[in-house]
XYZ file of C-alpha atoms in Angstrom:
248
model
C 42.551 -72.656 9.020
C 40.664 -75.974 8.988
C 37.437 -76.289 6.996
C 35.255 -76.633 10.106
C 36.953 -73.830 12.025
C 34.873 -70.686 12.498
C 36.333 -67.296 11.653
C 34.801 -63.961 12.625
C 34.541 -61.637 9.637
C 35.249 -57.914 9.596
C 31.775 -57.094 8.281
C 28.576 -55.986 9.963
C 25.285 -56.215 8.063
C 22.579 -54.025 9.612
C 18.963 -54.310 8.455
C 16.484 -51.600 9.410
C 12.885 -51.012 8.484
C 12.103 -47.960 6.397
C 10.180 -46.513 9.338
C 13.117 -46.838 11.748
C 15.511 -45.372 9.196
C 13.348 -42.328 8.419
C 12.711 -41.621 12.102
C 16.440 -41.607 12.824
C 17.005 -39.274 9.876
C 14.259 -36.945 11.089
C 15.746 -36.876 14.599
C 19.294 -36.463 13.181
C 20.470 -39.511 15.130
C 21.397 -41.855 12.308
C 25.162 -41.237 12.436
C 25.220 -41.741 16.212
C 23.237 -44.960 15.876
C 25.587 -46.459 13.286
C 28.651 -45.411 15.285
C 27.128 -47.100 18.322
C 26.919 -50.343 16.351
C 30.517 -49.989 15.201
C 31.768 -49.388 18.741
C 29.820 -52.377 20.011
C 31.213 -54.626 17.283
C 34.831 -53.444 17.365
C 34.637 -51.002 14.444
C 33.685 -53.586 11.858
C 32.952 -52.455 8.315
C 29.219 -51.745 8.247
C 26.648 -52.195 5.496
C 23.185 -50.796 6.153
C 20.178 -52.279 4.359
C 16.893 -50.380 4.606
C 13.790 -52.474 4.019
C 10.471 -51.040 2.802
C 11.615 -47.416 2.512
C 9.335 -46.347 -0.357
C 6.363 -48.072 1.226
C 6.862 -46.170 4.477
C 7.377 -42.845 2.678
C 4.009 -43.283 0.936
C 2.407 -44.041 4.286
C 4.107 -41.005 5.828
C 2.819 -38.678 3.115
C -0.738 -39.808 3.848
C -0.287 -39.422 7.603
C 0.980 -35.863 7.169
C -2.475 -34.948 5.938
C -4.548 -36.980 8.393
C -2.596 -37.673 11.585
C -2.314 -35.102 14.359
C 0.013 -37.240 16.478
C 2.847 -37.161 13.936
C 5.947 -35.402 15.259
C 7.127 -32.174 13.666
C 10.413 -33.832 12.723
C 8.654 -36.518 10.687
C 6.300 -33.987 9.116
C 9.227 -31.936 7.865
C 11.527 -34.728 6.655
C 12.290 -34.434 2.928
C 14.001 -36.426 0.182
C 16.986 -34.081 0.526
C 17.266 -35.031 4.199
C 17.375 -38.707 3.227
C 20.036 -38.105 0.566
C 22.141 -36.064 2.993
C 21.891 -38.781 5.636
C 23.112 -41.424 3.181
C 26.077 -39.233 2.230
C 26.903 -38.709 5.911
C 26.834 -42.452 6.480
C 29.385 -42.949 3.721
C 31.698 -40.078 4.636
C 31.481 -40.058 8.432
C 30.750 -43.687 9.272
C 32.295 -45.381 6.208
C 28.985 -47.218 5.930
C 27.334 -48.054 2.612
C 23.556 -47.870 2.571
C 21.353 -49.935 0.281
C 17.597 -49.438 0.005
C 15.516 -52.499 -0.887
C 11.776 -52.980 -0.970
C 10.783 -56.654 -1.028
C 11.652 -59.647 1.123
C 13.015 -61.349 -1.980
C 15.423 -58.437 -2.502
C 16.575 -58.697 1.108
C 17.124 -62.453 0.844
C 19.056 -62.073 -2.408
C 21.264 -59.335 -0.978
C 22.076 -61.344 2.144
C 22.942 -64.304 -0.072
C 25.227 -62.157 -2.231
C 27.002 -60.679 0.793
C 27.470 -64.117 2.345
C 28.863 -65.480 -0.918
C 31.253 -62.549 -1.271
C 32.503 -62.997 2.296
C 32.955 -66.746 1.805
C 34.959 -66.237 -1.398
C 37.210 -63.503 0.011
C 39.955 -65.853 1.347
C 40.171 -67.599 -2.023
C 40.386 -64.294 -3.910
C 43.116 -63.043 -1.575
C 45.064 -66.271 -1.985
C 44.765 -66.049 -5.757
C 45.913 -62.427 -5.671
C 48.993 -63.359 -3.635
C 49.902 -66.100 -6.098
C 49.537 -63.739 -9.048
C 51.682 -61.100 -7.358
C 54.438 -63.655 -6.827
C 54.331 -64.987 -10.378
C 55.809 -63.330 -13.446
C 53.724 -60.765 -15.312
C 51.121 -62.246 -17.595
C 48.153 -60.945 -19.508
C 45.630 -63.601 -18.624
C 42.572 -64.074 -16.464
C 39.606 -66.359 -16.098
C 37.809 -64.718 -19.013
C 37.548 -66.797 -22.169
C 38.460 -63.718 -24.242
C 41.760 -63.080 -22.482
C 45.126 -63.989 -23.981
C 47.803 -65.876 -22.088
C 51.386 -64.715 -22.480
C 54.183 -66.971 -21.274
C 57.708 -66.131 -20.134
C 59.036 -66.443 -23.679
C 56.548 -63.914 -25.008
C 54.382 -66.441 -26.798
C 50.938 -64.935 -27.152
C 52.026 -61.294 -27.448
C 51.132 -61.206 -31.138
C 47.634 -62.456 -30.467
C 47.301 -60.015 -27.573
C 48.265 -57.138 -29.889
C 45.702 -58.210 -32.497
C 43.034 -58.505 -29.843
C 43.880 -55.053 -28.532
C 43.243 -53.609 -31.992
C 39.916 -55.450 -32.078
C 38.771 -53.399 -29.080
C 37.932 -50.583 -31.478
C 34.304 -50.506 -32.539
C 33.509 -52.543 -35.688
C 37.107 -53.760 -36.067
C 37.232 -57.379 -37.204
C 40.035 -59.896 -36.906
C 40.842 -59.373 -40.607
C 41.553 -55.702 -39.966
C 43.600 -56.304 -36.824
C 45.681 -58.972 -38.588
C 46.352 -56.637 -41.513
C 47.638 -53.936 -39.156
C 49.641 -56.442 -37.097
C 51.345 -57.788 -40.225
C 52.761 -54.336 -40.954
C 53.386 -53.308 -37.349
C 54.227 -56.448 -35.413
C 54.029 -54.813 -31.982
C 52.605 -51.658 -30.394
C 56.197 -50.451 -29.982
C 56.879 -50.641 -33.715
C 53.727 -48.627 -34.386
C 54.658 -45.983 -31.819
C 58.119 -45.654 -33.369
C 56.505 -45.139 -36.773
C 54.376 -42.376 -35.294
C 57.462 -40.763 -33.772
C 59.171 -40.421 -37.150
C 56.074 -39.047 -38.870
C 56.690 -35.554 -40.200
C 53.360 -34.211 -38.952
C 50.262 -35.088 -36.979
C 48.292 -35.381 -40.216
C 50.775 -37.882 -41.608
C 50.563 -39.895 -38.396
C 46.773 -39.948 -38.512
C 46.901 -41.320 -42.091
C 49.609 -43.902 -41.347
C 47.320 -46.953 -41.253
C 44.660 -45.740 -43.677
C 45.973 -47.454 -46.839
C 46.886 -50.830 -45.336
C 45.178 -53.540 -47.414
C 42.731 -55.799 -45.599
C 41.970 -59.169 -47.206
C 38.458 -60.434 -46.582
C 37.499 -64.044 -47.143
C 39.131 -66.628 -49.397
C 38.618 -68.145 -52.810
C 36.388 -66.672 -55.521
C 34.447 -64.589 -53.011
C 37.562 -62.975 -51.537
C 37.729 -59.194 -51.529
C 39.977 -56.428 -50.303
C 39.537 -53.077 -48.641
C 41.687 -50.621 -46.734
C 41.830 -49.905 -43.020
C 40.402 -46.472 -43.723
C 40.998 -42.952 -42.503
C 38.616 -43.048 -39.547
C 40.149 -46.080 -37.825
C 43.654 -44.866 -38.664
C 42.922 -41.574 -36.926
C 41.459 -43.309 -33.868
C 44.484 -45.582 -33.451
C 46.806 -42.592 -33.785
C 44.944 -40.678 -31.087
C 44.888 -43.705 -28.799
C 48.680 -43.703 -28.726
C 49.348 -39.975 -29.037
C 46.523 -37.920 -27.567
C 47.372 -35.895 -24.449
C 43.764 -34.844 -23.850
C 42.275 -37.005 -21.052
C 38.749 -35.907 -22.009
C 38.990 -36.928 -25.655
C 36.577 -39.637 -26.810
C 37.780 -41.815 -29.664
C 34.188 -42.551 -30.671
C 33.729 -38.888 -31.601
C 36.645 -38.799 -34.028
C 35.834 -38.709 -37.723
C 37.950 -39.532 -40.745
C 40.366 -37.050 -42.268
């Protein structure tokens, strides 16, 4: 596709006032209205933005007490009705609904949607290239580690993985990685442990060197981190939180 060639996107952005939205909810017509849009625009993926919802709801609450011309449907509409309508839009119409209040919010959202749509072809192209290339553990993040075809970078990736634990410094991860060069070697050590307790204590006494020169000091990995690493590789409980584990 040439740069100046127009391309119709598979996305429909619908903007309604809070008043129009609430009236459709009260009359139970909101699903039909969205489906009408989708039929008109060839079943495009729809995003509904409601503008000034809270402002209208405040106005409606006042009118319930003062206005005699207000319909029974509007008088009886509740927050639960609104929530149910939004769920119906998602499940029945596959339409996401976003409620915004100010013009600035609307402008920002339109800008974000337009940017996302414009970048979609580039993201898809990048995804195709990555799927064709060999596996690698890299991304655009500055904290990610590149691994080449020869495996260069795997050691650093392993050390960085250990650093994902809370309060684990590079000194600690390097100390563990010096003893267990890869995750596989650590898993094998766990497999030959005589008991769960022995496995949980496996890393506890590894010496960690901190600093250099006269101010250098040493410490151990410790029981708490050792237990967390063990459970990361061995726990079969999907609900277990490593942050809740304590030392032995």
